[in-house]
Each structure stands twice: as structure tokens, then as C-alpha cells.
mmCIF file of C-alpha atoms in Angstrom:
data_model
loop_
_atom_site.group_PDB
_atom_site.id
_atom_site.type_symbol
_atom_site.label_atom_id
_atom_site.label_comp_id
_atom_site.label_asym_id
_atom_site.label_seq_id
_atom_site.Cartn_x
_atom_site.Cartn_y
_atom_site.Cartn_z
ATOM 1 C CA UNK A 1 -28.819 7.399 -14.035
ATOM 2 C CA UNK A 2 -30.402 5.085 -16.602
ATOM 3 C CA UNK A 3 -28.942 7.055 -19.602
ATOM 4 C CA UNK A 4 -25.449 6.455 -18.222
ATOM 5 C CA UNK A 5 -26.239 2.778 -17.300
ATOM 6 C CA UNK A 6 -24.565 3.306 -13.949
ATOM 7 C CA UNK A 7 -24.611 0.537 -11.369
ATOM 8 C CA UNK A 8 -27.704 0.989 -9.274
ATOM 9 C CA UNK A 9 -26.522 0.183 -5.658
ATOM 10 C CA UNK A 10 -24.475 3.298 -5.364
ATOM 11 C CA UNK A 11 -25.305 6.998 -4.481
ATOM 12 C CA UNK A 12 -24.176 9.461 -7.178
ATOM 13 C CA UNK A 13 -23.710 13.190 -7.172
ATOM 14 C CA UNK A 14 -23.828 14.271 -10.858
ATOM 15 C CA UNK A 15 -21.596 17.292 -11.643
ATOM 16 C CA UNK A 16 -21.701 17.498 -15.397
ATOM 17 C CA UNK A 17 -23.038 15.349 -18.276
ATOM 18 C CA UNK A 18 -23.042 16.053 -21.947
ATOM 19 C CA UNK A 19 -22.979 13.787 -24.942
ATOM 20 C CA UNK A 20 -19.217 12.980 -24.617
ATOM 21 C CA UNK A 21 -18.399 13.314 -20.921
ATOM 22 C CA UNK A 22 -19.833 12.569 -17.430
ATOM 23 C CA UNK A 23 -18.436 13.925 -14.296
ATOM 24 C CA UNK A 24 -19.863 12.642 -10.915
ATOM 25 C CA UNK A 25 -19.080 11.656 -7.391
ATOM 26 C CA UNK A 26 -19.803 8.461 -5.705
ATOM 27 C CA UNK A 27 -20.325 8.689 -2.050
ATOM 28 C CA UNK A 28 -20.274 4.927 -1.294
ATOM 29 C CA UNK A 29 -16.731 4.357 -2.383
ATOM 30 C CA UNK A 30 -14.233 4.544 0.500
ATOM 31 C CA UNK A 31 -10.940 3.662 -0.974
ATOM 32 C CA UNK A 32 -9.187 2.903 -4.331
ATOM 33 C CA UNK A 33 -10.090 -0.755 -4.222
ATOM 34 C CA UNK A 34 -13.797 0.014 -4.008
ATOM 35 C CA UNK A 35 -13.477 2.444 -6.906
ATOM 36 C CA UNK A 36 -11.913 -0.291 -8.980
ATOM 37 C CA UNK A 37 -14.692 -2.653 -7.946
ATOM 38 C CA UNK A 38 -17.169 -0.009 -9.235
ATOM 39 C CA UNK A 39 -15.319 0.353 -12.516
ATOM 40 C CA UNK A 40 -15.429 -3.563 -13.027
ATOM 41 C CA UNK A 41 -19.231 -3.446 -12.381
ATOM 42 C CA UNK A 42 -19.609 -0.385 -14.761
ATOM 43 C CA UNK A 43 -17.710 -2.203 -17.433
ATOM 44 C CA UNK A 44 -19.869 -5.353 -17.192
ATOM 45 C CA UNK A 45 -23.137 -3.410 -17.081
ATOM 46 C CA UNK A 46 -22.249 -1.143 -20.088
ATOM 47 C CA UNK A 47 -20.265 -3.871 -22.076
ATOM 48 C CA UNK A 48 -17.136 -1.395 -22.375
ATOM 49 C CA UNK A 49 -13.671 -1.323 -21.220
ATOM 50 C CA UNK A 50 -12.273 1.683 -19.456
ATOM 51 C CA UNK A 51 -8.556 2.566 -19.149
ATOM 52 C CA UNK A 52 -6.967 4.918 -16.703
ATOM 53 C CA UNK A 53 -5.984 8.120 -18.451
ATOM 54 C CA UNK A 54 -4.698 9.795 -15.443
ATOM 55 C CA UNK A 55 -4.961 9.595 -11.551
ATOM 56 C CA UNK A 56 -4.749 12.505 -9.230
ATOM 57 C CA UNK A 57 -3.201 12.714 -5.796
ATOM 58 C CA UNK A 58 -5.450 11.861 -2.826
ATOM 59 C CA UNK A 59 -6.431 14.945 -0.661
ATOM 60 C CA UNK A 60 -7.456 12.996 2.303
ATOM 61 C CA UNK A 61 -10.893 12.211 3.840
ATOM 62 C CA UNK A 62 -12.908 13.700 1.184
ATOM 63 C CA UNK A 63 -11.033 12.539 -1.986
ATOM 64 C CA UNK A 64 -9.564 9.172 -1.387
ATOM 65 C CA UNK A 65 -9.323 8.386 -4.975
ATOM 66 C CA UNK A 66 -9.745 10.513 -8.310
ATOM 67 C CA UNK A 67 -9.175 9.122 -11.740
ATOM 68 C CA UNK A 68 -9.836 10.211 -15.281
ATOM 69 C CA UNK A 69 -10.917 7.151 -17.449
ATOM 70 C CA UNK A 70 -11.254 6.870 -21.196
ATOM 71 C CA UNK A 71 -13.038 4.118 -23.103
ATOM 72 C CA UNK A 72 -10.539 1.955 -24.746
ATOM 73 C CA UNK A 73 -12.226 2.260 -28.156
ATOM 74 C CA UNK A 74 -11.947 6.139 -28.064
ATOM 75 C CA UNK A 75 -9.276 7.031 -30.650
ATOM 76 C CA UNK A 76 -10.385 10.578 -31.549
ATOM 77 C CA UNK A 77 -8.864 13.140 -29.152
ATOM 78 C CA UNK A 78 -11.398 15.768 -29.987
ATOM 79 C CA UNK A 79 -14.385 13.644 -29.264
ATOM 80 C CA UNK A 80 -13.659 12.074 -25.879
ATOM 81 C CA UNK A 81 -15.875 9.552 -24.069
ATOM 82 C CA UNK A 82 -14.608 10.352 -20.519
ATOM 83 C CA UNK A 83 -15.688 9.487 -17.060
ATOM 84 C CA UNK A 84 -14.300 11.387 -14.039
ATOM 85 C CA UNK A 85 -14.559 9.703 -10.773
ATOM 86 C CA UNK A 86 -13.977 11.459 -7.475
ATOM 87 C CA UNK A 87 -14.549 9.397 -4.375
#
């Protein structure tokens, strides 16, 4: 977690990590608002700004919010710095 500089008070399930992308689930988030709160904490901690690239339809109890986020400074399409959050 330290390498990703993720906020510490959450429980994570890491799905995939490489040098340009991280895919993980956060079990402590219960709705879209708590996901947005996490994003704000992550932006402060990592000193970055993340923009929503795409959201996905909620599937109910297990997936209350899913979004693909891209660092605002990423201008190269072939080298993405993406975070995929599934709550």
C-alpha cells in the first residue's frame, strides 16, 4: 500500500498493479459519496488530481459504485496512470 500512497484507514483488495495502473477494491466504502470522500483523501495524500474517465452501472449490493479515474496530467493515451475503483 505504501508504494501506491493509499489512505491508511481503509481495507483494500488488490486485483492488479503494474507501473501504469492499479486495480483494487475498497470494502469500507458503502456508496458513491464515500467513494468520492476516498478520492479526495487520496488526492490530498498523493498531491494529484483525478478525473472521472468513466463510471459503470451499479450492480447492487456488491458493487454500489464503480469508476475509472485518470490523473489530470496524463496526456499520453498509450501510457495511462489509471485507478479503477470498485466498491
